[in-house]
Amino acid sequence: MTDDTTSPEQAEQQFLEAVRSGQRAIVDAVGAWAKNVETLSAAYPPVPEEDQRFPTPAEVVERSFDFAEKLLASQREFARNLLAAAAPAFREQGGNVTDEG
């Protein structure tokens, strides 16, 4: 009898590899698109200085991920507080909701 089950860690790794593979494909596609835009944009005048007051794409990425980190930390704290609030119900069942392992 063979065991066809996948451990949670294996499933996570498979999922992450699928995500990375999709990300690589998107990066390749955007790179090809950017080369075409670069070629086409040479025919148009540059954006005036006064219209360059917006954040750069790199700044947008950094700010977005900084915000996402804060949001995820807030969600983690919320989940932990929720578990703590529910602890009395779990103790009656003989469970321990504070295990982090």
PDB file of N, CA and C in Angstrom:
ATOM      1  N   MET A   1       0.852  -1.178   0.000  1.00  0.00           N
ATOM      2  CA  MET A   1       0.000   0.000   0.000  1.00  0.00           C
ATOM      3  C   MET A   1       0.897   1.240   0.000  1.00  0.00           C
ATOM      4  N   THR A   2       0.690   2.120  -0.952  1.00  0.00           N
ATOM      5  CA  THR A   2       1.503   3.325  -1.024  1.00  0.00           C
ATOM      6  C   THR A   2       0.748   4.492  -0.405  1.00  0.00           C
ATOM      7  N   ASP A   3       1.506   5.415   0.114  1.00  0.00           N
ATOM      8  CA  ASP A   3       0.928   6.602   0.727  1.00  0.00           C
ATOM      9  C   ASP A   3       1.000   7.746  -0.279  1.00  0.00           C
ATOM     10  N   ASP A   4      -0.148   8.161  -0.815  1.00  0.00           N
ATOM     11  CA  ASP A   4      -0.191   9.206  -1.834  1.00  0.00           C
ATOM     12  C   ASP A   4      -0.471  10.582  -1.246  1.00  0.00           C
ATOM     13  N   THR A   5      -0.351  10.690   0.069  1.00  0.00           N
ATOM     14  CA  THR A   5      -0.633  11.982   0.691  1.00  0.00           C
ATOM     15  C   THR A   5       0.580  12.894   0.576  1.00  0.00           C
ATOM     16  N   THR A   6       0.298  14.175   0.534  1.00  0.00           N
ATOM     17  CA  THR A   6       1.341  15.190   0.465  1.00  0.00           C
ATOM     18  C   THR A   6       1.330  15.948   1.782  1.00  0.00           C
ATOM     19  N   SER A   7       2.503  16.129   2.371  1.00  0.00           N
ATOM     20  CA  SER A   7       2.579  16.870   3.626  1.00  0.00           C
ATOM     21  C   SER A   7       2.254  18.337   3.365  1.00  0.00           C
ATOM     22  N   PRO A   8       1.820  19.039   4.407  1.00  0.00           N
ATOM     23  CA  PRO A   8       1.552  20.470   4.227  1.00  0.00           C
ATOM     24  C   PRO A   8       2.775  21.227   3.720  1.00  0.00           C
ATOM     25  N   GLU A   9       3.960  20.856   4.200  1.00  0.00           N
ATOM     26  CA  GLU A   9       5.182  21.539   3.751  1.00  0.00           C
ATOM     27  C   GLU A   9       5.435  21.291   2.265  1.00  0.00           C
ATOM     28  N   GLN A  10       5.203  20.060   1.809  1.00  0.00           N
ATOM     29  CA  GLN A  10       5.380  19.754   0.387  1.00  0.00           C
ATOM     30  C   GLN A  10       4.363  20.523  -0.452  1.00  0.00           C
ATOM     31  N   ALA A  11       3.142  20.580   0.034  1.00  0.00           N
ATOM     32  CA  ALA A  11       2.100  21.319  -0.687  1.00  0.00           C
ATOM     33  C   ALA A  11       2.459  22.799  -0.775  1.00  0.00           C
ATOM     34  N   GLU A  12       2.974  23.358   0.329  1.00  0.00           N
ATOM     35  CA  GLU A  12       3.395  24.757   0.312  1.00  0.00           C
ATOM     36  C   GLU A  12       4.497  24.975  -0.714  1.00  0.00           C
ATOM     37  N   GLN A  13       5.490  24.090  -0.729  1.00  0.00           N
ATOM     38  CA  GLN A  13       6.600  24.217  -1.676  1.00  0.00           C
ATOM     39  C   GLN A  13       6.108  24.126  -3.121  1.00  0.00           C
ATOM     40  N   GLN A  14       5.207  23.196  -3.385  1.00  0.00           N
ATOM     41  CA  GLN A  14       4.666  23.055  -4.733  1.00  0.00           C
ATOM     42  C   GLN A  14       3.903  24.310  -5.136  1.00  0.00           C
ATOM     43  N   PHE A  15       3.119  24.844  -4.215  1.00  0.00           N
ATOM     44  CA  PHE A  15       2.357  26.051  -4.498  1.00  0.00           C
ATOM     45  C   PHE A  15       3.285  27.225  -4.759  1.00  0.00           C
ATOM     46  N   LEU A  16       4.305  27.386  -3.894  1.00  0.00           N
ATOM     47  CA  LEU A  16       5.249  28.490  -4.082  1.00  0.00           C
ATOM     48  C   LEU A  16       6.007  28.374  -5.396  1.00  0.00           C
ATOM     49  N   GLU A  17       6.378  27.167  -5.789  1.00  0.00           N
ATOM     50  CA  GLU A  17       7.081  26.984  -7.064  1.00  0.00           C
ATOM     51  C   GLU A  17       6.157  27.333  -8.233  1.00  0.00           C
ATOM     52  N   ALA A  18       4.883  26.973  -8.128  1.00  0.00           N
ATOM     53  CA  ALA A  18       3.929  27.340  -9.179  1.00  0.00           C
ATOM     54  C   ALA A  18       3.777  28.858  -9.265  1.00  0.00           C
ATOM     55  N   VAL A  19       3.746  29.511  -8.117  1.00  0.00           N
ATOM     56  CA  VAL A  19       3.649  30.975  -8.100  1.00  0.00           C
ATOM     57  C   VAL A  19       4.897  31.580  -8.730  1.00  0.00           C
ATOM     58  N   ARG A  20       6.077  31.085  -8.337  1.00  0.00           N
ATOM     59  CA  ARG A  20       7.328  31.609  -8.900  1.00  0.00           C
ATOM     60  C   ARG A  20       7.389  31.405 -10.413  1.00  0.00           C
ATOM     61  N   SER A  21       6.926  30.253 -10.869  1.00  0.00           N
ATOM     62  CA  SER A  21       6.921  29.977 -12.301  1.00  0.00           C
ATOM     63  C   SER A  21       6.016  30.967 -13.036  1.00  0.00           C
ATOM     64  N   GLY A  22       4.853  31.216 -12.474  1.00  0.00           N
ATOM     65  CA  GLY A  22       3.945  32.203 -13.065  1.00  0.00           C
ATOM     66  C   GLY A  22       4.539  33.597 -13.037  1.00  0.00           C
ATOM     67  N   GLN A  23       5.210  33.924 -11.947  1.00  0.00           N
ATOM     68  CA  GLN A  23       5.844  35.238 -11.843  1.00  0.00           C
ATOM     69  C   GLN A  23       6.933  35.410 -12.887  1.00  0.00           C
ATOM     70  N   ARG A  24       7.742  34.358 -13.093  1.00  0.00           N
ATOM     71  CA  ARG A  24       8.800  34.434 -14.121  1.00  0.00           C
ATOM     72  C   ARG A  24       8.187  34.676 -15.494  1.00  0.00           C
ATOM     73  N   ALA A  25       7.088  33.990 -15.795  1.00  0.00           N
ATOM     74  CA  ALA A  25       6.436  34.164 -17.095  1.00  0.00           C
ATOM     75  C   ALA A  25       5.923  35.596 -17.259  1.00  0.00           C
ATOM     76  N   ILE A  26       5.373  36.154 -16.196  1.00  0.00           N
ATOM     77  CA  ILE A  26       4.868  37.521 -16.266  1.00  0.00           C
ATOM     78  C   ILE A  26       6.011  38.512 -16.427  1.00  0.00           C
ATOM     79  N   VAL A  27       7.095  38.311 -15.680  1.00  0.00           N
ATOM     80  CA  VAL A  27       8.254  39.208 -15.805  1.00  0.00           C
ATOM     81  C   VAL A  27       8.802  39.162 -17.231  1.00  0.00           C
ATOM     82  N   ASP A  28       8.880  37.971 -17.810  1.00  0.00           N
ATOM     83  CA  ASP A  28       9.351  37.852 -19.192  1.00  0.00           C
ATOM     84  C   ASP A  28       8.426  38.582 -20.157  1.00  0.00           C
ATOM     85  N   ALA A  29       7.124  38.433 -19.959  1.00  0.00           N
ATOM     86  CA  ALA A  29       6.152  39.096 -20.838  1.00  0.00           C
ATOM     87  C   ALA A  29       6.228  40.614 -20.698  1.00  0.00           C
ATOM     88  N   VAL A  30       6.347  41.102 -19.463  1.00  0.00           N
ATOM     89  CA  VAL A  30       6.441  42.548 -19.244  1.00  0.00           C
ATOM     90  C   VAL A  30       7.747  43.082 -19.832  1.00  0.00           C
ATOM     91  N   GLY A  31       8.820  42.317 -19.713  1.00  0.00           N
ATOM     92  CA  GLY A  31      10.089  42.737 -20.318  1.00  0.00           C
ATOM     93  C   GLY A  31       9.964  42.897 -21.822  1.00  0.00           C
ATOM     94  N   ALA A  32       9.306  41.948 -22.468  1.00  0.00           N
ATOM     95  CA  ALA A  32       9.095  42.040 -23.924  1.00  0.00           C
ATOM     96  C   ALA A  32       8.214  43.242 -24.257  1.00  0.00           C
ATOM     97  N   TRP A  33       7.168  43.452 -23.462  1.00  0.00           N
ATOM     98  CA  TRP A  33       6.275  44.593 -23.681  1.00  0.00           C
ATOM     99  C   TRP A  33       7.050  45.900 -23.524  1.00  0.00           C
ATOM    100  N   ALA A  34       7.893  45.991 -22.470  1.00  0.00           N
ATOM    101  CA  ALA A  34       8.645  47.219 -22.213  1.00  0.00           C
ATOM    102  C   ALA A  34       9.594  47.554 -23.361  1.00  0.00           C
ATOM    103  N   LYS A  35      10.200  46.526 -23.952  1.00  0.00           N
ATOM    104  CA  LYS A  35      11.084  46.780 -25.100  1.00  0.00           C
ATOM    105  C   LYS A  35      10.304  47.369 -26.262  1.00  0.00           C
ATOM    106  N   ASN A  36       9.099  46.869 -26.484  1.00  0.00           N
ATOM    107  CA  ASN A  36       8.253  47.418 -27.552  1.00  0.00           C
ATOM    108  C   ASN A  36       7.828  48.845 -27.244  1.00  0.00           C
ATOM    109  N   VAL A  37       7.475  49.125 -25.994  1.00  0.00           N
ATOM    110  CA  VAL A  37       7.089  50.483 -25.602  1.00  0.00           C
ATOM    111  C   VAL A  37       8.266  51.432 -25.775  1.00  0.00           C
ATOM    112  N   GLU A  38       9.449  50.968 -25.388  1.00  0.00           N
ATOM    113  CA  GLU A  38      10.646  51.797 -25.534  1.00  0.00           C
ATOM    114  C   GLU A  38      10.846  52.190 -26.999  1.00  0.00           C
ATOM    115  N   THR A  39      10.676  51.240 -27.874  1.00  0.00           N
ATOM    116  CA  THR A  39      10.829  51.505 -29.303  1.00  0.00           C
ATOM    117  C   THR A  39       9.776  52.492 -29.791  1.00  0.00           C
ATOM    118  N   LEU A  40       8.538  52.285 -29.384  1.00  0.00           N
ATOM    119  CA  LEU A  40       7.456  53.169 -29.820  1.00  0.00           C
ATOM    120  C   LEU A  40       7.542  54.551 -29.186  1.00  0.00           C
ATOM    121  N   SER A  41       7.954  54.622 -27.924  1.00  0.00           N
ATOM    122  CA  SER A  41       7.967  55.906 -27.228  1.00  0.00           C
ATOM    123  C   SER A  41       9.039  56.852 -27.759  1.00  0.00           C
ATOM    124  N   ALA A  42      10.002  56.334 -28.468  1.00  0.00           N
ATOM    125  CA  ALA A  42      11.036  57.197 -29.050  1.00  0.00           C
ATOM    126  C   ALA A  42      10.428  58.186 -30.034  1.00  0.00           C
ATOM    127  N   ALA A  43       9.257  57.873 -30.546  1.00  0.00           N
ATOM    128  CA  ALA A  43       8.598  58.748 -31.509  1.00  0.00           C
ATOM    129  C   ALA A  43       7.824  59.891 -30.842  1.00  0.00           C
ATOM    130  N   TYR A  44       7.716  59.883 -29.508  1.00  0.00           N
ATOM    131  CA  TYR A  44       6.938  60.892 -28.795  1.00  0.00           C
ATOM    132  C   TYR A  44       7.842  61.756 -27.930  1.00  0.00           C
ATOM    133  N   PRO A  45       7.401  63.001 -27.643  1.00  0.00           N
ATOM    134  CA  PRO A  45       8.225  63.883 -26.802  1.00  0.00           C
ATOM    135  C   PRO A  45       8.230  63.394 -25.354  1.00  0.00           C
ATOM    136  N   PRO A  46       9.292  63.736 -24.586  1.00  0.00           N
ATOM    137  CA  PRO A  46       9.363  63.319 -23.183  1.00  0.00           C
ATOM    138  C   PRO A  46       8.304  64.018 -22.330  1.00  0.00           C
ATOM    139  N   VAL A  47       8.012  63.459 -21.179  1.00  0.00           N
ATOM    140  CA  VAL A  47       7.047  64.051 -20.248  1.00  0.00           C
ATOM    141  C   VAL A  47       7.678  65.295 -19.631  1.00  0.00           C
ATOM    142  N   PRO A  48       6.949  66.419 -19.607  1.00  0.00           N
ATOM    143  CA  PRO A  48       7.502  67.651 -19.019  1.00  0.00           C
ATOM    144  C   PRO A  48       7.852  67.468 -17.551  1.00  0.00           C
ATOM    145  N   GLU A  49       8.848  68.213 -17.071  1.00  0.00           N
ATOM    146  CA  GLU A  49       9.327  68.135 -15.684  1.00  0.00           C
ATOM    147  C   GLU A  49       8.188  68.285 -14.685  1.00  0.00           C
ATOM    148  N   GLU A  50       7.285  69.261 -14.908  1.00  0.00           N
ATOM    149  CA  GLU A  50       6.221  69.521 -13.931  1.00  0.00           C
ATOM    150  C   GLU A  50       5.258  68.341 -13.787  1.00  0.00           C
ATOM    151  N   ASP A  51       5.229  67.436 -14.737  1.00  0.00           N
ATOM    152  CA  ASP A  51       4.361  66.267 -14.651  1.00  0.00           C
ATOM    153  C   ASP A  51       5.072  65.063 -14.036  1.00  0.00           C
ATOM    154  N   GLN A  52       6.270  65.263 -13.539  1.00  0.00           N
ATOM    155  CA  GLN A  52       7.025  64.163 -12.943  1.00  0.00           C
ATOM    156  C   GLN A  52       6.998  64.214 -11.417  1.00  0.00           C
ATOM    157  N   ARG A  53       5.942  64.783 -10.847  1.00  0.00           N
ATOM    158  CA  ARG A  53       5.816  64.903  -9.396  1.00  0.00           C
ATOM    159  C   ARG A  53       5.247  63.645  -8.761  1.00  0.00           C
ATOM    160  N   PHE A  54       4.846  62.697  -9.544  1.00  0.00           N
ATOM    161  CA  PHE A  54       4.287  61.453  -9.031  1.00  0.00           C
ATOM    162  C   PHE A  54       5.415  60.509  -8.612  1.00  0.00           C
ATOM    163  N   PRO A  55       5.111  59.570  -7.708  1.00  0.00           N
ATOM    164  CA  PRO A  55       6.163  58.625  -7.291  1.00  0.00           C
ATOM    165  C   PRO A  55       6.614  57.765  -8.467  1.00  0.00           C
ATOM    166  N   THR A  56       7.845  57.330  -8.391  1.00  0.00           N
ATOM    167  CA  THR A  56       8.367  56.444  -9.427  1.00  0.00           C
ATOM    168  C   THR A  56       7.741  55.063  -9.253  1.00  0.00           C
ATOM    169  N   PRO A  57       7.786  54.236 -10.279  1.00  0.00           N
ATOM    170  CA  PRO A  57       7.280  52.865 -10.124  1.00  0.00           C
ATOM    171  C   PRO A  57       7.970  52.121  -8.975  1.00  0.00           C
ATOM    172  N   ALA A  58       9.274  52.328  -8.806  1.00  0.00           N
ATOM    173  CA  ALA A  58       9.984  51.669  -7.709  1.00  0.00           C
ATOM    174  C   ALA A  58       9.466  52.140  -6.349  1.00  0.00           C
ATOM    175  N   GLU A  59       9.169  53.431  -6.229  1.00  0.00           N
ATOM    176  CA  GLU A  59       8.618  53.951  -4.971  1.00  0.00           C
ATOM    177  C   GLU A  59       7.234  53.369  -4.696  1.00  0.00           C
ATOM    178  N   VAL A  60       6.438  53.210  -5.734  1.00  0.00           N
ATOM    179  CA  VAL A  60       5.108  52.615  -5.580  1.00  0.00           C
ATOM    180  C   VAL A  60       5.227  51.182  -5.082  1.00  0.00           C
ATOM    181  N   VAL A  61       6.154  50.425  -5.648  1.00  0.00           N
ATOM    182  CA  VAL A  61       6.361  49.040  -5.214  1.00  0.00           C
ATOM    183  C   VAL A  61       6.779  49.008  -3.750  1.00  0.00           C
ATOM    184  N   GLU A  62       7.764  49.816  -3.381  1.00  0.00           N
ATOM    185  CA  GLU A  62       8.249  49.823  -1.999  1.00  0.00           C
ATOM    186  C   GLU A  62       7.141  50.211  -1.028  1.00  0.00           C
ATOM    187  N   ARG A  63       6.410  51.273  -1.349  1.00  0.00           N
ATOM    188  CA  ARG A  63       5.330  51.715  -0.468  1.00  0.00           C
ATOM    189  C   ARG A  63       4.235  50.650  -0.359  1.00  0.00           C
ATOM    190  N   SER A  64       3.931  50.011  -1.463  1.00  0.00           N
ATOM    191  CA  SER A  64       2.886  48.983  -1.462  1.00  0.00           C
ATOM    192  C   SER A  64       3.272  47.805  -0.575  1.00  0.00           C
ATOM    193  N   PHE A  65       4.521  47.361  -0.700  1.00  0.00           N
ATOM    194  CA  PHE A  65       4.953  46.225   0.115  1.00  0.00           C
ATOM    195  C   PHE A  65       5.136  46.619   1.579  1.00  0.00           C
ATOM    196  N   ASP A  66       5.555  47.855   1.845  1.00  0.00           N
ATOM    197  CA  ASP A  66       5.623  48.317   3.233  1.00  0.00           C
ATOM    198  C   ASP A  66       4.231  48.281   3.855  1.00  0.00           C
ATOM    199  N   PHE A  67       3.241  48.756   3.102  1.00  0.00           N
ATOM    200  CA  PHE A  67       1.861  48.732   3.583  1.00  0.00           C
ATOM    201  C   PHE A  67       1.384  47.294   3.772  1.00  0.00           C
ATOM    202  N   ALA A  68       1.693  46.420   2.819  1.00  0.00           N
ATOM    203  CA  ALA A  68       1.275  45.018   2.921  1.00  0.00           C
ATOM    204  C   ALA A  68       1.878  44.357   4.151  1.00  0.00           C
ATOM    205  N   GLU A  69       3.140  44.663   4.465  1.00  0.00           N
ATOM    206  CA  GLU A  69       3.775  44.118   5.667  1.00  0.00           C
ATOM    207  C   GLU A  69       3.036  44.572   6.924  1.00  0.00           C
ATOM    208  N   LYS A  70       2.678  45.859   6.966  1.00  0.00           N
ATOM    209  CA  LYS A  70       1.953  46.382   8.125  1.00  0.00           C
ATOM    210  C   LYS A  70       0.573  45.728   8.228  1.00  0.00           C
ATOM    211  N   LEU A  71      -0.077  45.570   7.092  1.00  0.00           N
ATOM    212  CA  LEU A  71      -1.402  44.948   7.075  1.00  0.00           C
ATOM    213  C   LEU A  71      -1.321  43.496   7.534  1.00  0.00           C
ATOM    214  N   LEU A  72      -0.337  42.760   7.060  1.00  0.00           N
ATOM    215  CA  LEU A  72      -0.177  41.363   7.457  1.00  0.00           C
ATOM    216  C   LEU A  72       0.134  41.257   8.952  1.00  0.00           C
ATOM    217  N   ALA A  73       0.977  42.143   9.473  1.00  0.00           N
ATOM    218  CA  ALA A  73       1.271  42.142  10.908  1.00  0.00           C
ATOM    219  C   ALA A  73       0.004  42.424  11.710  1.00  0.00           C
ATOM    220  N   SER A  74      -0.816  43.346  11.217  1.00  0.00           N
ATOM    221  CA  SER A  74      -2.077  43.660  11.883  1.00  0.00           C
ATOM    222  C   SER A  74      -3.019  42.461  11.861  1.00  0.00           C
ATOM    223  N   GLN A  75      -3.067  41.753  10.735  1.00  0.00           N
ATOM    224  CA  GLN A  75      -3.919  40.566  10.625  1.00  0.00           C
ATOM    225  C   GLN A  75      -3.430  39.455  11.554  1.00  0.00           C
ATOM    226  N   ARG A  76      -2.105  39.302  11.676  1.00  0.00           N
ATOM    227  CA  ARG A  76      -1.549  38.297  12.586  1.00  0.00           C
ATOM    228  C   ARG A  76      -1.949  38.622  14.022  1.00  0.00           C
ATOM    229  N   GLU A  77      -1.809  39.900  14.399  1.00  0.00           N
ATOM    230  CA  GLU A  77      -2.188  40.311  15.751  1.00  0.00           C
ATOM    231  C   GLU A  77      -3.681  40.070  15.979  1.00  0.00           C
ATOM    232  N   PHE A  78      -4.503  40.396  14.992  1.00  0.00           N
ATOM    233  CA  PHE A  78      -5.938  40.161  15.093  1.00  0.00           C
ATOM    234  C   PHE A  78      -6.239  38.672  15.282  1.00  0.00           C
ATOM    235  N   ALA A  79      -5.595  37.819  14.499  1.00  0.00           N
ATOM    236  CA  ALA A  79      -5.828  36.374  14.604  1.00  0.00           C
ATOM    237  C   ALA A  79      -5.417  35.853  15.974  1.00  0.00           C
ATOM    238  N   ARG A  80      -4.291  36.329  16.476  1.00  0.00           N
ATOM    239  CA  ARG A  80      -3.846  35.910  17.810  1.00  0.00           C
ATOM    240  C   ARG A  80      -4.817  36.387  18.888  1.00  0.00           C
ATOM    241  N   ASN A  81      -5.297  37.628  18.757  1.00  0.00           N
ATOM    242  CA  ASN A  81      -6.273  38.142  19.718  1.00  0.00           C
ATOM    243  C   ASN A  81      -7.579  37.359  19.646  1.00  0.00           C
ATOM    244  N   LEU A  82      -7.958  36.981  18.445  1.00  0.00           N
ATOM    245  CA  LEU A  82      -9.172  36.186  18.262  1.00  0.00           C
ATOM    246  C   LEU A  82      -9.021  34.824  18.936  1.00  0.00           C
ATOM    247  N   LEU A  83      -7.861  34.199  18.759  1.00  0.00           N
ATOM    248  CA  LEU A  83      -7.611  32.915  19.424  1.00  0.00           C
ATOM    249  C   LEU A  83      -7.621  33.072  20.941  1.00  0.00           C
ATOM    250  N   ALA A  84      -7.030  34.156  21.425  1.00  0.00           N
ATOM    251  CA  ALA A  84      -7.017  34.385  22.869  1.00  0.00           C
ATOM    252  C   ALA A  84      -8.434  34.577  23.401  1.00  0.00           C
ATOM    253  N   ALA A  85      -9.255  35.296  22.651  1.00  0.00           N
ATOM    254  CA  ALA A  85     -10.643  35.507  23.070  1.00  0.00           C
ATOM    255  C   ALA A  85     -11.426  34.195  23.071  1.00  0.00           C
ATOM    256  N   ALA A  86     -11.092  33.295  22.161  1.00  0.00           N
ATOM    257  CA  ALA A  86     -11.792  32.014  22.064  1.00  0.00           C
ATOM    258  C   ALA A  86     -11.207  30.952  22.980  1.00  0.00           C
ATOM    259  N   ALA A  87     -10.097  31.240  23.627  1.00  0.00           N
ATOM    260  CA  ALA A  87      -9.392  30.250  24.444  1.00  0.00           C
ATOM    261  C   ALA A  87     -10.286  29.544  25.458  1.00  0.00           C
ATOM    262  N   PRO A  88     -11.175  30.251  26.169  1.00  0.00           N
ATOM    263  CA  PRO A  88     -12.011  29.538  27.132  1.00  0.00           C
ATOM    264  C   PRO A  88     -12.828  28.403  26.507  1.00  0.00           C
ATOM    265  N   ALA A  89     -13.324  28.594  25.321  1.00  0.00           N
ATOM    266  CA  ALA A  89     -14.107  27.549  24.658  1.00  0.00           C
ATOM    267  C   ALA A  89     -13.222  26.367  24.287  1.00  0.00           C
ATOM    268  N   PHE A  90     -12.002  26.635  23.889  1.00  0.00           N
ATOM    269  CA  PHE A  90     -11.094  25.553  23.521  1.00  0.00           C
ATOM    270  C   PHE A  90     -10.587  24.809  24.752  1.00  0.00           C
ATOM    271  N   ARG A  91     -10.400  25.514  25.862  1.00  0.00           N
ATOM    272  CA  ARG A  91      -9.946  24.857  27.095  1.00  0.00           C
ATOM    273  C   ARG A  91     -10.973  23.846  27.573  1.00  0.00           C
ATOM    274  N   GLU A  92     -12.262  24.184  27.402  1.00  0.00           N
ATOM    275  CA  GLU A  92     -13.320  23.249  27.798  1.00  0.00           C
ATOM    276  C   GLU A  92     -13.257  21.973  26.963  1.00  0.00           C
ATOM    277  N   GLN A  93     -12.745  22.077  25.752  1.00  0.00           N
ATOM    278  CA  GLN A  93     -12.608  20.916  24.862  1.00  0.00           C
ATOM    279  C   GLN A  93     -11.288  20.195  25.076  1.00  0.00           C
ATOM    280  N   GLY A  94     -10.434  20.734  25.931  1.00  0.00           N
ATOM    281  CA  GLY A  94      -9.132  20.111  26.186  1.00  0.00           C
ATOM    282  C   GLY A  94      -8.059  20.541  25.218  1.00  0.00           C
ATOM    283  N   GLY A  95      -8.327  21.558  24.408  1.00  0.00           N
ATOM    284  CA  GLY A  95      -7.347  22.035  23.424  1.00  0.00           C
ATOM    285  C   GLY A  95      -6.538  23.204  23.946  1.00  0.00           C
ATOM    286  N   ASN A  96      -5.478  23.508  23.240  1.00  0.00           N
ATOM    287  CA  ASN A  96      -4.623  24.631  23.593  1.00  0.00           C
ATOM    288  C   ASN A  96      -4.501  25.503  22.368  1.00  0.00           C
ATOM    289  N   VAL A  97      -5.105  26.693  22.409  1.00  0.00           N
ATOM    290  CA  VAL A  97      -5.111  27.575  21.245  1.00  0.00           C
ATOM    291  C   VAL A  97      -3.855  28.429  21.131  1.00  0.00           C
ATOM    292  N   THR A  98      -2.971  28.358  22.105  1.00  0.00           N
ATOM    293  CA  THR A  98      -1.792  29.233  22.066  1.00  0.00           C
ATOM    294  C   THR A  98      -0.571  28.552  21.478  1.00  0.00           C
ATOM    295  N   ASP A  99      -0.680  27.291  21.055  1.00  0.00           N
ATOM    296  CA  ASP A  99       0.455  26.616  20.419  1.00  0.00           C
ATOM    297  C   ASP A  99       0.798  27.328  19.130  1.00  0.00           C
ATOM    298  N   GLU A 100       2.077  27.663  18.954  1.00  0.00           N
ATOM    299  CA  GLU A 100       2.513  28.341  17.729  1.00  0.00           C
ATOM    300  C   GLU A 100       3.353  27.421  16.873  1.00  0.00           C
ATOM    301  N   GLY A 101       3.536  26.179  17.226  1.00  0.00           N
ATOM    302  CA  GLY A 101       4.388  25.262  16.482  1.00  0.00           C
ATOM    303  C   GLY A 101       3.637  24.578  15.453  1.00  0.00           C
TER     304      GLY A 101
END
